[in-house]
């Protein structure tokens, strides 16, 4: 696959040098540097080949700005990095939003944080930030916003037509699960267009990463996605380990899998409760919290926290598991297996629930690719893609599990995929418990101050919400030069305006819930 | 008498901002059961609520929304700042930060502070007891030993 893409891409671009890189070190197979025209050609080439645009990252190297495009594939492991150099005084690049829909959002983000202008982009207005911020936050040197830039960024104003009116869903609305605001243009009860406004919980994680060492940044990822905190913690830790070449003991790898999967179940459970509460069923909420508390008890004993875990360390774990943990996990597995029948009776077979979700928010495969959605939303659309299988970290490569997929891609399928995923998570935990080896849980001689070699890395892990990509640029110091978090909820939210169009307001709530969004993760 | 009635039926507003909101939900749910204190009736509108629990980081974009919601609540009203972010900006305060309000008390008057990142449900329950104490002047039942 890699060879084929290299040859074909080379032919499509004509004369551009395409380098093969060491996948184990870099996280991508091919890289090339393009000019604006070649970038468009490359994007069209990847679109034709069925690739998706995983992320766009901007890095400020002081002498120049660099845009990094990561293209990846659902069916085979083949990642390509395409870079584009920009002049920091007047950064401008062509937009890819006409080719990949997800670029529309990534480019708006880069516009706000770096001031890069994208030629031909339909709507470069504030997405995360607001008028109160005077400089581009992520530029290395202070670059102030010119007045006309501010005016252009603040240009978004809801406009009412003759027969339409606006409804603000959020930023303080129970069904948005946090502080997401969606401006809905309504034609009677039907939605004409939806425009998400983000950034009500923008906590500057990426800026913080540049300001502190790798170790000091450890507590932050779990505060991005507090429901899948373990997966985010795992992503950060494994990315830095990969960058520094630290080997982790087997026992630690196994425990990582157990803890992450327990956390995944607890995340899906909370989603289940909250989603049904959105749809008007409050009873399941009480049931899922009962189960969640059992997981919290087990994890709290070894990690020391109930929610925002910071359990993994570079090279291993903070604390070894004990007999009580293993016994508690086994007891939980047994209890949980008995609960699925109850949930099926209470929820899955409920006529009201089925009628409210069947055929709602249907995502086709092609649309899923264009928007680069991931996780259960992608699998609900029928694409069997799971980072635990595609790019296994920790001990996932030794686990045997299948990937549940949906058939229709509607909200009901998302529900079924998530419930079945809880089952596979239990299988994985059982396997990991069975083969849990003895030995240390911490690698020897991990330096206190980590100074990874120069270079970059795009590392992915599967979180409960989908593909988390971490792009790190190291300049040999103990702090990351740039750390970009490609978060799954952000990509999954992008598709919402298209799904909501033409639907009833009540159905929009059902669609929004089925995407399983965690707002602090989107806002970062 | 009125105070006693108020203290035993505090209606909080569902104001989930970030991580602490999940712990607030845990507090209200099966195991910790906030209803024991008459405070489990979460209202989705500020017009029916007496208590705003600020659960999480308040950003500069959220600040006007928060003050407006507070002003929409009918008096008498109270505020609990839950978690380090709401108290002081918590871990998100660093030199050059541009988006976080360093403490919700800069925006609205706060009655009870519950520290933690996030606080445990027991912590929030204690916050509720403290608030009741503030309203009625006496504690529902003896507090933890304060020798240390």
XYZ file of C-alpha atoms in Angstrom:
672
model
C 0.000 0.000 0.000
C 2.707 2.468 1.016
C 4.776 1.713 -2.091
C 1.761 2.103 -4.344
C 0.706 5.414 -2.819
C 4.270 6.685 -3.004
C 4.512 5.951 -6.707
C 1.059 7.294 -7.555
C 1.396 10.413 -5.454
C 4.768 11.061 -7.037
C 3.177 10.784 -10.470
C 0.269 13.037 -9.487
C 2.506 15.757 -8.115
C 5.270 15.405 -10.650
C 8.767 16.091 -9.428
C 8.085 16.503 -5.722
C 10.348 14.439 -3.534
C 8.367 11.990 -1.409
C 10.318 10.587 1.491
C 9.647 7.347 3.271
C 9.853 7.752 7.020
C 10.268 5.311 9.871
C 6.688 4.641 10.950
C 7.666 3.427 14.431
C 9.355 6.711 15.220
C 7.205 9.188 13.347
C 3.724 7.718 13.176
C 3.413 8.305 9.421
C 4.863 6.456 6.441
C 5.385 9.132 3.813
C 6.095 12.812 3.936
C 6.484 15.487 1.347
C 6.757 19.223 1.132
C 4.362 20.887 -1.249
C 3.626 24.269 -2.754
C 0.050 25.602 -2.556
C -0.810 24.254 -6.002
C 0.702 20.865 -5.246
C -1.179 20.719 -1.961
C -4.479 20.986 -3.809
C -3.352 18.311 -6.255
C -2.330 16.050 -3.382
C -5.652 16.606 -1.605
C -7.597 15.701 -4.741
C -5.430 12.632 -5.198
C -6.077 11.448 -1.642
C -9.771 12.160 -1.991
C -9.936 9.958 -5.078
C -8.028 7.190 -3.309
C -10.558 7.156 -0.457
C -8.345 8.713 2.204
C -9.587 11.011 4.932
C -8.004 14.165 6.268
C -7.158 13.266 9.838
C -5.824 16.613 10.980
C -4.439 19.978 9.963
C -1.800 21.333 12.309
C -0.076 24.682 12.227
C 3.391 25.028 13.718
C 5.150 28.345 14.224
C 8.890 27.916 13.561
C 9.531 31.664 13.903
C 11.236 31.942 10.480
C 8.195 30.391 8.838
C 4.814 28.900 9.637
C 4.219 25.330 8.628
C 0.884 23.710 7.892
C 0.892 19.961 8.389
C -1.793 17.860 6.715
C -2.163 14.254 7.834
C -3.958 11.959 5.400
C -4.953 8.483 6.529
C -7.007 5.558 5.344
C -9.767 3.511 6.927
C -8.941 0.196 5.314
C -5.154 0.045 5.400
C -2.485 1.577 7.552
C -0.883 4.221 5.366
C -0.384 7.748 6.623
C 1.070 10.637 4.720
C 2.208 13.986 5.977
C 2.075 16.876 3.548
C 3.601 20.145 4.674
C 3.260 23.654 3.374
C 5.535 26.517 4.366
C 4.072 29.985 4.870
C 5.465 33.449 5.282
C 4.874 34.510 8.919
C 4.323 38.167 7.985
C 1.457 37.434 5.601
C 0.447 33.792 5.999
C -1.970 32.592 3.340
C -2.841 29.141 2.035
C -5.452 27.601 -0.251
C -8.492 26.114 1.429
C -9.239 22.408 1.240
C -12.796 22.854 2.464
C -14.196 22.213 -1.007
C -12.511 18.805 -1.099
C -12.688 17.638 2.518
C -15.552 19.055 4.561
C -13.645 18.702 7.818
C -11.020 21.190 6.598
C -13.639 23.921 6.919
C -13.440 23.626 10.701
C -9.733 22.983 11.100
C -8.972 26.023 8.965
C -11.208 28.259 11.030
C -9.333 27.137 14.117
C -5.948 27.917 12.546
C -7.204 31.291 11.361
C -8.015 32.296 14.932
C -4.956 30.926 16.621
C -2.297 31.755 14.020
C -3.829 34.299 11.700
C -3.446 32.208 8.561
C -5.761 33.327 5.784
C -7.293 30.585 3.690
C -8.099 31.736 0.168
C -11.578 30.747 -0.858
C -12.765 29.678 2.586
C -16.457 30.541 2.882
C -16.605 31.573 6.532
C -13.486 32.558 8.460
C -15.140 33.845 11.630
C -14.618 33.190 15.315
C -15.107 29.582 16.310
C -13.321 29.291 19.653
C -12.181 32.779 20.586
C -13.889 36.134 20.985
C -13.312 39.856 20.485
C -11.639 40.225 23.894
C -8.426 38.604 22.713
C -5.951 40.958 21.070
C -3.189 38.690 19.844
C -2.991 35.355 18.037
C -2.616 33.054 21.043
C -0.429 30.290 19.659
C 2.112 32.383 17.753
C 5.547 32.195 19.333
C 6.054 35.916 19.104
C 3.274 38.276 19.965
C 1.345 39.154 16.831
C -1.489 41.581 17.440
C -4.755 41.356 15.575
C -5.289 44.233 13.216
C -8.664 45.953 13.533
C -9.862 44.744 10.160
C -8.924 41.176 11.145
C -11.002 41.488 14.268
C -13.889 42.832 12.291
C -13.646 39.994 9.791
C -13.468 37.400 12.550
C -16.465 38.835 14.352
C -18.565 39.003 11.196
C -20.899 36.128 12.098
C -24.356 37.514 12.903
C -27.494 35.427 12.780
C -29.733 36.868 10.116
C -33.439 36.260 10.213
C -35.349 35.796 7.024
C -38.990 36.498 6.429
C -40.225 33.083 7.519
C -37.360 32.030 9.734
C -36.246 32.754 13.267
C -33.327 31.827 15.470
C -33.084 29.550 18.444
C -29.989 29.417 20.604
C -29.414 25.900 21.821
C -27.001 26.530 24.666
C -24.430 27.551 25.826
C -26.285 26.564 28.977
C -28.674 23.847 27.921
C -29.021 20.420 29.541
C -28.981 18.531 26.250
C -25.677 19.927 25.042
C -23.856 18.155 27.903
C -21.763 21.138 28.731
C -21.349 24.533 27.266
C -21.844 24.067 23.559
C -23.885 26.662 21.759
C -25.662 25.891 18.514
C -27.374 28.690 16.659
C -30.299 27.104 14.871
C -32.082 28.848 12.050
C -35.618 27.576 12.255
C -38.358 27.433 9.697
C -41.278 26.659 11.962
C -40.384 23.430 13.748
C -37.793 22.486 11.145
C -34.117 23.372 11.164
C -32.901 25.239 8.142
C -29.289 25.500 9.229
C -27.237 24.940 12.353
C -24.087 26.795 13.307
C -22.136 25.545 16.342
C -20.322 28.206 18.357
C -17.516 26.737 20.434
C -14.975 27.974 22.891
C -17.093 28.495 25.995
C -14.689 26.209 27.778
C -11.484 26.937 25.918
C -8.856 26.319 28.584
C -5.690 26.812 26.559
C -4.355 23.264 26.915
C -2.196 23.548 23.806
C -0.699 26.800 25.001
C -0.054 25.257 28.401
C 1.744 22.321 26.798
C 4.273 24.709 25.292
C 4.772 26.339 28.670
C 5.583 23.324 30.784
C 7.547 20.113 30.658
C 6.154 16.778 29.510
C 5.853 15.638 33.108
C 4.113 18.768 34.292
C 1.568 18.394 31.524
C 0.513 14.933 32.761
C -2.634 16.037 34.633
C -3.957 18.089 31.711
C -5.108 15.431 29.210
C -7.508 13.893 31.712
C -9.145 17.280 32.140
C -9.727 17.541 28.408
C -11.910 14.487 28.197
C -12.961 13.804 31.743
C -15.115 10.833 30.781
C -12.407 9.028 28.850
C -9.627 10.394 31.035
C -7.707 7.132 31.025
C -7.518 7.007 27.219
C -6.266 10.576 27.025
C -3.728 9.860 29.711
C -2.699 6.747 27.759
C -2.370 8.737 24.558
C -0.123 11.363 26.072
C 2.053 8.852 27.884
C 2.482 6.461 24.949
C 3.188 9.338 22.568
C 6.007 10.667 24.722
C 7.344 7.150 25.306
C 7.387 6.585 21.556
C 9.210 9.845 21.036
C 11.845 9.071 23.665
C 12.062 5.337 22.951
C 11.123 4.172 26.445
C 10.201 0.484 26.764
C 7.373 -0.323 29.156
C 7.233 -3.534 31.240
C 4.628 -6.131 30.232
C 2.704 -5.930 33.468
C 2.282 -2.187 33.136
C 1.062 -2.604 29.546
C -1.515 -5.140 30.635
C -2.780 -3.019 33.517
C -3.012 -0.055 31.155
C -5.375 -2.020 28.958
C -7.537 -3.068 31.914
C -7.770 0.438 33.339
C -8.478 2.022 29.954
C -11.223 -0.459 29.137
C -12.864 -0.030 32.548
C -12.862 3.685 31.910
C -14.329 3.113 28.447
C -17.247 1.212 29.940
C -17.852 3.938 32.476
C -17.795 6.546 29.711
C -20.262 4.624 27.544
C -22.500 4.095 30.575
C -22.626 7.786 31.274
C -23.369 8.451 27.624
C -26.229 5.977 27.783
C -27.740 7.645 30.828
C -27.308 11.181 29.563
C -28.571 10.359 26.083
C -31.736 8.802 27.415
C -32.217 11.725 29.746
C -32.080 13.942 26.641
C -34.797 11.820 25.105
C -36.909 12.111 28.227
C -36.175 8.832 30.033
C -34.715 9.604 33.442
C -34.773 6.129 34.971
C -31.750 4.648 33.130
C -29.687 7.503 34.548
C -30.060 6.043 38.029
C -29.147 2.557 36.823
C -26.010 3.583 34.952
C -24.727 5.642 37.840
C -25.086 2.605 40.048
C -22.802 0.665 37.670
C -20.444 3.575 37.287
C -19.920 3.778 41.023
C -18.738 0.149 40.999
C -16.082 1.044 38.397
C -15.130 4.147 40.331
C -14.631 2.067 43.485
C -12.298 -0.325 41.695
C -10.279 2.363 39.930
C -10.157 4.749 42.853
C -8.371 2.197 45.008
C -5.365 2.062 42.655
C -5.415 5.436 40.902
C -6.443 7.684 43.763
C -9.092 9.591 41.862
C -12.658 9.078 40.746
C -12.757 10.992 37.518
C -9.706 12.836 36.264
C -7.239 9.979 36.390
C -3.540 10.516 36.105
C -2.544 6.908 36.589
C -0.003 6.259 33.860
C 3.503 7.584 34.050
C 6.245 7.729 31.416
C 7.615 4.195 31.550
C 4.849 2.522 33.535
C 2.301 3.120 36.218
C 1.996 5.231 39.305
C 0.889 2.337 41.444
C 0.837 -1.450 41.088
C -2.512 -3.230 41.186
C -3.257 -5.536 44.083
C -5.403 -8.602 44.700
C -8.333 -6.433 45.727
C -8.254 -4.676 42.351
C -8.238 -7.957 40.461
C -11.024 -9.406 42.584
C -13.028 -6.197 42.263
C -12.618 -6.153 38.476
C -13.716 -9.792 38.206
C -16.747 -9.096 40.351
C -17.601 -6.100 38.193
C -17.346 -8.132 34.972
C -19.774 -10.676 36.351
C -22.185 -7.981 37.513
C -21.980 -6.057 34.252
C -22.669 -9.108 32.074
C -25.908 -9.566 33.965
C -26.868 -5.945 33.457
C -26.941 -5.987 29.648
C -30.219 -7.905 29.690
C -31.683 -5.271 31.950
C -30.566 -2.431 29.690
C -31.940 -4.261 26.670
C -35.308 -4.566 28.385
C -35.271 -1.033 29.708
C -33.874 0.771 26.674
C -33.074 -1.311 23.612
C -36.552 -2.812 23.346
C -38.380 0.348 24.273
C -40.706 1.402 21.472
C -40.482 5.098 22.260
C -36.702 4.970 22.214
C -36.603 3.028 18.947
C -39.033 5.358 17.252
C -37.137 8.411 18.341
C -33.781 7.157 17.078
C -34.438 4.904 14.076
C -33.639 6.627 10.800
C -32.543 9.793 12.573
C -29.191 11.368 11.782
C -28.160 8.845 9.167
C -24.464 9.018 8.285
C -23.400 7.437 5.000
C -19.929 5.970 4.638
C -18.798 8.572 2.146
C -19.976 11.436 4.318
C -18.268 9.896 7.331
C -15.002 9.903 5.416
C -15.316 13.487 4.202
C -15.903 14.710 7.733
C -13.282 12.349 9.226
C -15.599 11.201 11.998
C -14.265 8.424 14.160
C -15.038 6.052 16.977
C -18.506 4.623 17.540
C -19.989 7.191 15.136
C -17.824 5.861 12.305
C -18.459 2.262 13.268
C -22.170 2.976 13.479
C -21.920 4.144 9.861
C -20.581 0.710 8.964
C -16.816 1.233 8.716
C -14.918 -1.194 10.925
C -12.126 1.099 12.023
C -10.698 0.945 15.506
C -7.353 2.394 16.498
C -6.951 -0.392 19.034
C -6.710 -2.764 16.063
C -5.234 -0.467 13.434
C -2.462 1.057 15.522
C -2.345 -0.878 18.778
C -0.475 0.620 21.706
C 0.081 -0.887 25.165
C -0.960 -4.574 25.076
C -3.841 -4.193 22.622
C -1.991 -6.108 19.912
C -2.230 -9.276 22.026
C -5.957 -8.985 22.633
C -8.496 -10.784 20.514
C -11.727 -8.857 20.032
C -14.088 -7.987 17.252
C -15.240 -4.553 16.153
C -18.997 -4.049 16.317
C -20.364 -2.132 13.337
C -23.753 -0.740 12.447
C -25.612 -1.176 9.208
C -27.688 1.952 8.706
C -25.638 4.639 10.422
C -28.535 6.168 12.354
C -28.768 7.108 16.013
C -30.121 3.678 16.928
C -27.028 2.066 15.415
C -24.777 4.317 17.476
C -26.584 3.107 20.568
C -26.207 -0.544 19.579
C -22.545 -0.143 18.694
C -21.781 1.454 22.042
C -23.623 -1.196 24.028
C -21.846 -3.979 22.146
C -18.570 -2.168 22.640
C -19.090 -2.389 26.377
C -19.309 -6.145 25.882
C -16.068 -6.287 23.892
C -14.415 -4.122 26.526
C -15.377 -6.743 29.117
C -13.851 -9.447 26.873
C -10.630 -7.477 26.611
C -10.442 -6.984 30.358
C -10.953 -10.708 30.923
C -8.162 -11.589 28.501
C -5.824 -9.043 30.044
C -6.567 -10.323 33.538
C -5.902 -13.892 32.422
C -2.488 -13.062 31.044
C -1.442 -10.458 33.599
C 2.273 -11.228 34.114
C 4.284 -10.618 37.254
C 7.113 -8.163 37.280
C 7.794 -4.481 37.703
C 5.295 -1.830 36.664
C 7.842 0.869 36.021
C 10.691 0.916 33.518
C 14.113 1.388 35.033
C 16.094 4.543 34.511
C 13.480 6.863 33.147
C 15.060 10.305 33.447
C 13.207 12.939 35.456
C 13.694 15.450 32.681
C 12.688 13.976 29.382
C 14.417 15.458 26.391
C 13.181 13.700 23.266
C 15.317 13.857 20.132
C 14.490 16.462 17.520
C 11.585 15.606 15.280
C 7.856 15.212 15.146
C 5.364 12.439 15.814
C 1.722 11.836 14.992
C 0.421 9.303 17.474
C -3.126 7.968 17.704
C -5.125 6.053 20.284
C -8.758 5.013 20.455
C -10.711 6.892 23.084
C -14.361 6.176 23.924
C -15.294 8.873 21.437
C -12.926 7.948 18.654
C -9.530 8.680 17.218
C -7.332 10.877 19.330
C -4.312 12.142 17.437
C -1.421 13.837 19.166
C 1.060 15.719 17.047
C 4.203 16.612 18.962
C 7.135 18.640 17.684
C 10.225 18.322 19.847
C 13.176 20.685 19.748
C 15.341 18.634 22.133
C 14.284 20.649 25.163
C 12.234 19.280 28.047
C 9.115 21.040 26.764
C 7.217 20.244 23.602
C 7.721 22.891 20.944
C 4.199 22.277 19.735
C 1.610 19.801 20.903
C -1.561 19.569 18.853
C -4.488 17.485 20.032
C -6.691 16.192 17.264
C -9.707 15.404 19.392
C -12.486 13.026 18.320
C -15.490 15.050 19.528
C -14.433 18.049 17.443
C -14.416 15.950 14.295
C -17.685 14.287 15.234
C -19.395 17.610 15.895
C -18.474 18.909 12.428
C -21.002 16.622 10.826
C -23.855 17.859 13.023
C -24.973 20.858 10.909
C -25.428 18.599 7.926
C -27.314 15.960 9.896
C -29.580 18.516 11.558
C -30.618 20.268 8.353
C -34.275 19.694 7.575
C -34.962 17.848 10.810
C -37.221 18.679 13.709
C -35.741 20.468 16.685
C -36.523 17.493 18.913
C -34.654 15.207 16.508
C -31.661 17.519 16.536
C -31.343 16.826 20.242
C -31.422 13.095 19.510
C -28.716 13.522 16.865
C -26.523 15.712 19.041
C -26.740 13.174 21.833
C -25.895 10.253 19.564
C -22.561 11.864 18.679
C -21.467 11.624 22.341
C -19.751 14.977 22.678
C -17.546 16.095 25.532
C -17.269 19.845 25.269
C -13.987 20.579 27.100
C -12.360 18.158 24.713
C -13.656 20.059 21.687
C -12.649 23.414 23.128
C -9.374 22.226 24.650
C -39.233 29.336 59.887
C -38.934 30.584 56.335
C -35.205 30.012 56.500
C -35.736 26.452 57.635
C -38.045 25.828 54.700
C -35.558 27.357 52.304
C -32.625 25.435 53.702
C -34.440 22.136 53.364
C -35.571 22.637 49.806
C -32.712 24.176 47.907
C -33.341 23.886 44.203
C -30.073 23.964 42.310
C -29.754 24.934 38.687
C -28.219 22.435 36.258
C -25.177 24.446 35.447
C -22.636 21.919 34.275
C -19.494 23.509 32.928
C -16.769 20.906 33.018
C -15.435 17.871 34.861
C -17.017 18.852 38.190
C -20.452 18.569 36.568
C -20.024 14.809 36.426
C -19.330 14.710 40.149
C -22.352 16.938 40.694
C -24.397 14.373 38.772
C -22.919 11.567 40.867
C -23.928 13.476 43.979
C -27.496 13.672 42.783
C -27.651 10.040 41.630
C -28.107 6.620 43.157
C -25.351 6.330 45.702
C -25.049 9.779 47.215
C -28.660 10.804 46.730
C -28.838 14.536 47.169
C -32.602 14.229 47.616
C -31.994 13.272 51.230
C -31.325 16.940 51.861
C -34.214 18.141 49.755
C -31.806 19.519 47.200
C -32.201 17.017 44.376
C -34.657 18.995 42.279
C -32.375 20.258 39.537
C -34.043 22.936 37.489
C -33.061 23.654 33.926
C -34.103 27.296 34.145
C -32.658 29.967 36.412
C -36.117 31.372 37.112
C -36.983 28.387 39.272
C -33.652 27.895 40.994
C -32.273 29.234 44.288
C -28.774 27.902 44.011
C -26.192 28.081 41.282
C -23.445 25.497 41.566
C -20.602 26.713 39.386
C -19.046 23.409 38.392
C -15.928 24.073 36.442
C -13.789 26.616 34.701
C -15.370 29.928 33.774
C -13.870 31.369 30.627
C -14.043 34.910 29.422
C -16.490 33.860 26.740
C -18.741 32.203 29.332
C -18.565 35.003 31.915
C -21.359 37.213 30.495
C -23.616 34.173 30.209
C -22.948 33.234 33.817
C -23.685 36.687 35.180
C -26.855 36.901 33.146
C -28.069 33.551 34.469
C -27.274 34.675 37.999
C -29.248 37.862 37.520
C -32.197 35.897 36.210
C -32.443 33.849 39.397
C -35.040 35.112 41.886
C -33.853 36.205 45.335
C -32.929 34.859 47.811
C -30.196 33.069 45.901
C -26.918 31.409 46.698
C -23.808 30.305 44.843
C -21.509 27.371 45.472
C -18.125 27.496 43.746
C -17.331 23.853 43.132
C -13.790 22.857 42.285
C -10.503 24.679 42.082
C -11.263 26.227 38.699
C -14.337 28.005 39.998
C -12.523 29.081 43.139
C -9.360 30.512 41.630
C -8.882 29.349 38.057
C -7.212 26.220 39.408
C -4.618 24.556 37.227
C -5.369 26.830 34.288
C -3.667 29.875 35.709
C -0.235 30.502 34.253
C 1.722 33.429 33.032
C 0.314 34.594 29.721
C -3.067 32.892 30.083
C -5.682 34.676 28.057
C -9.035 33.058 28.553
C -9.800 31.933 32.106
C -11.529 33.947 34.856
C -9.430 33.447 37.953
C -12.251 32.714 40.351
C -15.987 32.990 39.896
C -16.144 35.326 42.906
C -14.893 38.029 40.564
C -18.250 37.798 38.796
C -20.889 36.832 41.370
C -20.922 36.641 45.191
C -20.014 33.141 46.366
C -21.400 31.614 49.572
C -19.599 28.296 49.835
C -16.317 27.153 48.285
C -15.791 23.424 47.751
C -12.164 22.690 46.833
C -10.951 19.672 44.907
C -10.112 18.734 41.352
C -12.817 17.555 41.135
C -14.246 17.476 44.673
C -15.688 14.157 45.776
C -19.488 13.944 46.076
C -19.063 13.893 49.850
C -17.307 17.228 49.493
C -20.234 18.726 47.658
C -22.649 17.307 50.241
C -20.617 19.009 52.951
C -20.888 22.175 50.884
C -24.664 21.833 50.956
C -24.605 21.342 54.737
C -22.469 24.435 55.094
C -24.937 26.387 53.000
C -27.830 25.181 55.155
C -25.855 26.267 58.185
C -25.412 29.656 56.624
C -29.120 30.006 55.934
C -30.522 28.743 59.235
C -27.649 29.474 61.591
C -27.369 25.923 62.803
C -26.001 22.690 61.507
C -28.196 19.771 60.575
C -25.987 17.310 62.426
C -22.528 17.457 64.001
C -19.723 17.961 61.521
C -16.455 16.057 61.299
C -14.071 16.250 64.217
C -12.046 19.401 63.825
C -9.125 18.433 66.058
C -6.796 18.434 63.099
